[in-house]
mmCIF file of C-alpha atoms in Angstrom:
data_model
loop_
_atom_site.group_PDB
_atom_site.id
_atom_site.type_symbol
_atom_site.label_atom_id
_atom_site.label_comp_id
_atom_site.label_asym_id
_atom_site.label_seq_id
_atom_site.Cartn_x
_atom_site.Cartn_y
_atom_site.Cartn_z
ATOM 1 C CA MET A 25 0.000 0.000 0.000
ATOM 2 C CA ASN A 26 1.274 3.481 -0.832
ATOM 3 C CA SER A 27 1.047 6.615 1.233
ATOM 4 C CA LEU A 28 0.157 10.128 0.168
ATOM 5 C CA THR A 29 0.613 13.400 1.998
ATOM 6 C CA ILE A 30 -1.967 16.135 1.502
ATOM 7 C CA ARG A 31 -2.441 19.610 2.893
ATOM 8 C CA LEU A 32 -5.924 20.476 4.084
ATOM 9 C CA PRO A 33 -7.390 23.839 4.956
ATOM 10 C CA ASP A 34 -7.902 24.169 8.706
ATOM 11 C CA GLU A 35 -11.695 24.048 8.422
ATOM 12 C CA ILE A 36 -11.680 20.757 6.504
ATOM 13 C CA ASP A 37 -9.172 19.251 8.925
ATOM 14 C CA LYS A 38 -11.331 20.357 11.851
ATOM 15 C CA ARG A 39 -14.432 18.763 10.336
ATOM 16 C CA LEU A 40 -12.515 15.587 9.555
ATOM 17 C CA ASN A 41 -11.209 15.400 13.131
ATOM 18 C CA GLN A 42 -14.699 15.902 14.559
ATOM 19 C CA LEU A 43 -16.169 13.206 12.336
ATOM 20 C CA SER A 44 -13.343 10.843 13.174
ATOM 21 C CA LYS A 45 -13.820 11.300 16.921
ATOM 22 C CA ARG A 46 -17.598 11.037 16.710
ATOM 23 C CA THR A 47 -17.551 7.801 14.696
ATOM 24 C CA HIS A 48 -14.364 6.210 16.061
ATOM 25 C CA ARG A 49 -12.949 5.853 12.565
ATOM 26 C CA THR A 50 -9.654 7.207 11.353
ATOM 27 C CA LYS A 51 -9.201 10.291 9.248
ATOM 28 C CA THR A 52 -7.433 8.027 6.767
ATOM 29 C CA PHE A 53 -10.591 5.940 6.446
ATOM 30 C CA TYR A 54 -12.683 8.974 5.500
ATOM 31 C CA VAL A 55 -10.100 10.416 3.117
ATOM 32 C CA ARG A 56 -9.776 7.035 1.383
ATOM 33 C CA GLU A 57 -13.576 6.705 1.107
ATOM 34 C CA ALA A 58 -13.880 10.243 -0.264
ATOM 35 C CA ILE A 59 -11.222 9.609 -2.904
ATOM 36 C CA LEU A 60 -12.809 6.304 -3.946
ATOM 37 C CA SER A 61 -16.240 7.897 -4.224
ATOM 38 C CA TYR A 62 -14.882 10.789 -6.272
ATOM 39 C CA LEU A 63 -12.922 8.476 -8.569
ATOM 40 C CA GLU A 64 -15.983 6.307 -9.208
ATOM 41 C CA ASP A 65 -18.076 9.369 -10.055
ATOM 42 C CA LEU A 66 -15.362 10.769 -12.297
ATOM 43 C CA GLU A 67 -14.879 7.453 -14.105
ATOM 44 C CA ASP A 68 -18.644 7.189 -14.644
ATOM 45 C CA THR A 69 -18.675 10.713 -16.063
ATOM 46 C CA TYR A 70 -15.847 9.976 -18.490
ATOM 47 C CA ASP A 71 -17.484 6.696 -19.533
ATOM 48 C CA ALA A 72 -20.777 8.507 -20.190
ATOM 49 C CA LEU A 73 -19.051 11.230 -22.213
ATOM 50 C CA LYS A 74 -17.220 8.614 -24.252
ATOM 51 C CA ALA A 75 -20.481 6.753 -24.916
ATOM 52 C CA LEU A 76 -22.145 9.964 -26.093
ATOM 53 C CA LYS A 77 -19.383 10.522 -28.643
ATOM 54 C CA GLU A 78 -19.555 7.000 -30.052
ATOM 55 C CA PRO A 79 -22.121 6.248 -32.718
ATOM 56 C CA GLY A 80 -24.673 3.744 -31.558
ATOM 57 C CA GLN A 81 -27.889 2.040 -32.477
ATOM 58 C CA ASN A 82 -31.103 3.977 -31.923
ATOM 59 C CA TYR A 83 -34.339 2.228 -31.025
ATOM 60 C CA SER A 84 -37.897 3.470 -31.204
ATOM 61 C CA ILE A 85 -40.218 3.074 -28.231
ATOM 62 C CA ALA A 86 -42.209 0.526 -30.235
ATOM 63 C CA GLU A 87 -39.076 -1.561 -30.816
ATOM 64 C CA VAL A 88 -38.158 -1.483 -27.143
ATOM 65 C CA VAL A 89 -41.678 -2.482 -26.091
ATOM 66 C CA ARG A 90 -41.677 -5.317 -28.635
ATOM 67 C CA ASP A 91 -38.180 -6.576 -27.813
ATOM 68 C CA LEU A 92 -38.870 -6.572 -24.069
ATOM 69 C CA ASN A 93 -42.319 -8.139 -24.537
ATOM 70 C CA LEU A 94 -43.872 -5.498 -22.303
ATOM 71 C CA THR A 95 -47.538 -5.911 -21.452
ATOM 72 C CA GLU A 96 -50.102 -3.114 -21.247
ATOM 73 C CA GLU A 97 -49.987 -3.490 -17.454
ATOM 74 C CA GLU A 98 -46.200 -3.033 -17.402
ATOM 75 C CA LEU A 99 -46.471 -0.007 -19.668
ATOM 76 C CA LYS A 100 -49.027 1.527 -17.291
ATOM 77 C CA ASP A 101 -46.695 0.838 -14.344
ATOM 78 C CA ILE A 102 -43.969 2.927 -15.980
ATOM 79 C CA GLY A 103 -46.357 5.663 -17.072
ATOM 80 C CA MET A 104 -46.490 4.777 -20.763
ATOM 81 C CA GLY A 105 -49.859 3.080 -21.034
ATOM 82 C CA ASP A 106 -53.328 4.550 -21.385
#
């Protein structure tokens, strides 16, 4: 495992210390969780942007309904039926 040194503004460090004491978890735990969460969100964003740039197949609503064998009841459940 690697280590990383970061500088935090006093207010963030204070909040992190308070949370750590209140929950009996380490500051390292919360920093690691925050980084993981941010990375996952960022990766999802880049994946979505990449998908938008790539040409893909378009489907009509009728094709989707047919291919998924949706019933009138199911269409009503998702707000698409009469």
